[in-house]
CSV table of C-alpha atoms and ligand atoms in Angstrom, one decimal:
chain,number,residue,atom,x,y,z
A,11,MET,CA,0.0,0.0,0.0
A,12,VAL,CA,2.8,2.4,0.9
A,13,ASP,CA,4.9,1.8,-2.2
A,14,GLY,CA,7.3,4.3,-3.5
A,15,VAL,CA,10.8,4.7,-4.8
A,16,ASN,CA,13.6,6.4,-2.8
A,17,VAL,CA,11.3,7.2,0.1
A,18,PRO,CA,11.5,6.4,3.7
A,19,LYS,CA,9.7,3.2,4.3
A,20,ASN,CA,8.4,2.9,7.8
A,21,ILE,CA,5.4,4.2,9.7
A,22,VAL,CA,6.7,5.7,13.0
A,23,LEU,CA,4.3,6.4,15.9
A,24,ILE,CA,5.4,9.1,18.4
A,25,GLY,CA,3.4,10.7,21.3
A,26,PHE,CA,3.2,11.0,25.0
A,27,MET,CA,2.9,8.1,27.4
A,28,GLY,CA,-0.6,6.6,27.3
A,29,CYS,CA,-1.5,8.0,23.9
A,30,GLY,CA,-2.0,4.4,22.4
A,31,LYS,CA,1.2,4.1,20.3
A,32,SER,CA,1.6,0.3,21.1
A,33,THR,CA,-2.1,-0.5,20.5
A,34,VAL,CA,-2.2,1.4,17.3
A,35,GLY,CA,1.1,-0.2,16.3
A,36,ARG,CA,-0.4,-3.6,16.7
A,37,GLU,CA,-3.4,-2.6,14.6
A,38,LEU,CA,-1.2,-1.3,11.8
A,39,GLN,CA,0.9,-4.4,11.9
A,40,GLN,CA,-2.2,-6.6,11.5
A,41,ARG,CA,-3.4,-4.5,8.6
A,42,LEU,CA,-0.2,-4.2,6.7
A,43,GLY,CA,1.5,-7.3,7.8
A,44,TYR,CA,4.8,-5.4,8.4
A,45,PRO,CA,6.8,-6.3,11.5
A,46,LEU,CA,6.2,-4.1,14.6
A,47,VAL,CA,9.2,-2.8,16.4
A,48,ASP,CA,8.1,-1.5,19.9
A,49,MET,CA,11.3,0.3,21.0
A,50,ASP,CA,10.6,0.1,24.8
A,51,SER,CA,10.0,-3.6,24.5
A,52,LEU,CA,13.1,-4.2,22.3
A,53,ILE,CA,15.3,-2.2,24.7
A,54,GLU,CA,14.0,-4.1,27.7
A,55,GLN,CA,14.5,-7.5,25.9
A,56,ARG,CA,18.0,-6.7,24.9
A,57,SER,CA,19.1,-5.2,28.2
A,58,GLY,CA,17.3,-7.9,30.2
A,59,ARG,CA,15.9,-5.1,32.4
A,60,ALA,CA,12.6,-3.3,32.8
A,61,ILE,CA,12.5,0.4,31.7
A,62,ALA,CA,11.9,1.4,35.4
A,63,THR,CA,15.0,-0.7,36.3
A,64,LEU,CA,17.1,0.9,33.6
A,65,PHE,CA,16.1,4.4,34.9
A,66,SER,CA,16.8,3.5,38.6
A,67,GLU,CA,20.1,1.6,38.0
A,68,LEU,CA,21.6,3.4,35.0
A,69,GLY,CA,19.7,6.7,34.9
A,70,GLU,CA,17.7,8.4,32.2
A,71,PRO,CA,20.6,9.6,30.0
A,72,ALA,CA,21.8,5.9,29.7
A,73,PHE,CA,18.3,5.0,28.6
A,74,ARG,CA,18.3,7.9,26.1
A,75,ASP,CA,21.5,6.6,24.7
A,76,MET,CA,19.9,3.2,24.2
A,77,GLU,CA,17.1,4.8,22.2
A,78,THR,CA,19.4,6.8,20.0
A,79,HIS,CA,21.5,3.6,19.3
A,80,LEU,CA,18.3,1.7,18.4
A,81,LEU,CA,17.0,4.5,16.1
A,82,GLU,CA,20.4,4.5,14.3
A,83,GLU,CA,20.2,0.8,13.9
A,84,LEU,CA,16.6,1.0,12.6
A,85,CYS,CA,17.8,3.6,9.9
A,86,ASP,CA,19.5,0.7,8.0
A,87,PRO,CA,18.3,1.4,4.4
A,88,ASP,CA,18.3,-2.4,3.7
A,89,ALA,CA,15.9,-3.2,6.5
A,90,PRO,CA,12.4,-4.2,5.7
A,91,ARG,CA,9.3,-2.0,6.1
A,92,ARG,CA,8.2,-1.8,9.6
A,93,ILE,CA,5.8,-0.2,12.1
A,94,ILE,CA,7.9,1.5,14.7
A,95,SER,CA,6.3,2.4,18.0
A,96,THR,CA,8.5,4.7,20.2
A,97,GLY,CA,8.7,5.7,23.8
A,98,GLY,CA,7.1,9.0,24.7
A,99,GLY,CA,10.5,10.8,25.4
A,100,VAL,CA,12.3,9.8,22.2
A,101,ILE,CA,11.8,13.2,20.8
A,102,VAL,CA,13.7,14.9,23.7
A,103,ARG,CA,17.0,14.7,21.7
A,104,PRO,CA,17.5,16.7,18.6
A,105,GLN,CA,19.5,13.8,17.1
A,106,ASN,CA,16.6,11.4,17.7
A,107,ARG,CA,14.2,13.8,16.0
A,108,ALA,CA,16.3,13.9,12.9
A,109,LEU,CA,16.6,10.0,13.0
A,110,LEU,CA,12.9,9.7,13.3
A,111,ARG,CA,12.2,11.8,10.2
A,112,GLN,CA,14.8,9.8,8.3
A,113,LEU,CA,13.0,6.6,9.3
A,114,GLY,CA,9.8,7.3,7.5
A,115,TYR,CA,6.3,8.7,7.9
A,116,VAL,CA,6.0,10.1,11.5
A,117,VAL,CA,2.6,10.2,13.2
A,118,TRP,CA,2.1,12.1,16.4
A,119,LEU,CA,-0.8,10.5,18.4
A,120,GLN,CA,-2.4,13.1,20.8
A,121,ALA,CA,-4.7,12.3,23.7
A,122,PRO,CA,-6.2,14.6,26.4
A,123,VAL,CA,-4.5,14.9,29.9
A,124,GLY,CA,-7.4,13.0,31.5
A,125,THR,CA,-6.9,10.1,29.3
A,126,ILE,CA,-3.3,10.0,29.7
A,127,LEU,CA,-3.6,10.1,33.4
A,128,ASP,CA,-6.2,7.4,33.4
A,129,ARG,CA,-4.2,5.0,31.3
A,130,THR,CA,-0.8,5.7,32.9
A,131,SER,CA,-2.2,5.3,36.5
A,132,ARG,CA,-3.1,1.7,35.8
A,133,ASN,CA,0.5,0.5,36.5
A,134,ARG,CA,3.8,1.9,37.9
A,135,ASP,CA,6.1,1.1,35.1
A,136,ARG,CA,6.7,4.6,33.9
A,137,PRO,CA,9.4,6.0,36.1
A,138,LEU,CA,8.9,9.6,35.2
A,139,LEU,CA,5.3,9.6,36.5
A,140,LEU,CA,6.1,8.1,39.9
A,141,THR,CA,5.4,11.3,41.8
A,142,ASP,CA,2.8,12.4,44.2
A,143,ASP,CA,1.2,14.5,41.6
A,144,PRO,CA,1.4,12.8,38.2
A,145,LYS,CA,-1.1,15.1,36.5
A,146,THR,CA,1.1,18.2,37.2
A,147,ARG,CA,4.0,16.2,36.0
A,148,ILE,CA,2.3,15.1,32.8
A,149,MET,CA,1.2,18.8,32.0
A,150,ALA,CA,4.7,20.0,32.5
A,151,LEU,CA,6.3,17.4,30.4
A,152,LEU,CA,3.7,17.8,27.7
A,153,ASP,CA,4.3,21.6,27.7
A,154,GLU,CA,8.0,21.1,27.3
A,155,ARG,CA,7.7,18.4,24.7
A,156,MET,CA,5.0,19.8,22.5
A,157,PRO,CA,7.3,21.8,20.1
A,158,TRP,CA,9.4,18.6,19.7
A,159,TYR,CA,6.5,16.4,18.7
A,160,LEU,CA,5.3,19.1,16.4
A,161,GLU,CA,8.7,19.5,14.8
A,162,THR,CA,9.1,15.8,14.3
A,163,ALA,CA,5.7,14.8,13.0
A,164,HIS,CA,4.4,14.6,9.4
A,165,LEU,CA,0.9,14.0,10.7
A,166,THR,CA,-0.7,15.1,14.0
A,167,LEU,CA,-3.7,13.0,15.0
A,168,ASP,CA,-6.1,13.8,17.8
A,169,THR,CA,-7.3,10.3,19.0
A,170,ARG,CA,-10.2,11.7,21.0
A,171,GLY,CA,-13.3,9.6,20.5
A,172,LEU,CA,-11.5,7.2,18.0
A,173,ASP,CA,-10.8,3.5,18.5
A,174,SER,CA,-7.5,2.0,17.4
A,175,GLY,CA,-9.2,0.7,14.1
A,176,GLU,CA,-10.2,4.1,13.2
A,177,ILE,CA,-7.0,5.7,14.1
A,178,ALA,CA,-5.2,3.1,11.9
A,179,THR,CA,-7.5,3.8,9.1
A,180,GLY,CA,-6.7,7.5,9.3
A,181,ILE,CA,-2.9,6.9,9.4
A,182,LEU,CA,-3.1,4.6,6.4
A,183,GLU,CA,-5.1,7.0,4.3
A,184,SER,CA,-2.7,9.8,4.9
A,185,ALA,CA,0.4,7.5,4.6
A,186,ARG,CA,-0.7,6.6,1.1
A,187,TYR,CA,-0.4,10.4,0.1
A,188,PHE,CA,2.8,10.6,1.8
A,189,PHE,CA,4.5,7.6,0.1
A,190,THR,CA,2.9,7.9,-3.4
A,191,GLY,CA,1.8,11.4,-3.7
A,192,HIS,CA,-1.7,10.3,-4.6
A,193,PRO,CA,-4.5,8.2,-3.0
B,222,LIG,C1,9.1,7.7,28.5
B,222,LIG,C2,8.0,7.0,28.0
B,222,LIG,C3,7.9,5.6,28.1
B,222,LIG,C4,9.3,5.0,28.3
B,222,LIG,C5,10.0,5.6,29.5
B,222,LIG,C6,10.2,7.1,29.2
B,222,LIG,C7,9.0,9.2,28.4
B,222,LIG,O1,7.2,5.0,27.0
B,222,LIG,O2,10.1,5.0,27.2
B,222,LIG,O3,9.3,5.4,30.7
B,222,LIG,O4,10.0,9.8,28.6
B,222,LIG,O5,7.9,9.7,28.1
B,222,LIG,P1,5.7,5.0,26.7
B,222,LIG,O6,5.4,6.3,26.0
B,222,LIG,O7,5.5,3.9,25.8
B,222,LIG,O8,5.0,4.9,28.0
């Protein structure tokens, strides 16, 4: 569906924690049959440690280094087409923002603060939100990161009221324009 010559091949999902990147990634994987790379999961698998443990034992900068190295690896031009689901903070580094654009069609999934709070409060695996006041933390991080998501994304998608199937349909419609220049 997303054929083209000399164009980046992948669909890349960015967005804040709890915006549905992994769920939408799985939906796209099913529809397109491309492999799904969930960056957080792959980093956990390779390091043999949970993200929370990586943060507490090695610190956030070490985790960000792992994200950068993985992005560099994913940029291999000979790799097959993939769906790439990223961690919410991947856009913090300028180098990562450039690598993400190099990787393919970048879609920013947005969700309201209330939804983010609700989804992320269901477990304690997000070290940056382990505070007494996660809502204030979410709003501060969103505020700080907003320009970086905006700068990185080819498409901004407000997911309010949409299920993962509808979101995937929207992404595929616009990806077709991106990769071929026509529907
Ligand atoms: C982070 C988001 C997390 C994970 C880590 C840091 C962030 O991924 O990479 O806890 O800085 O926003 P999700 O967006 O998949 O929760």
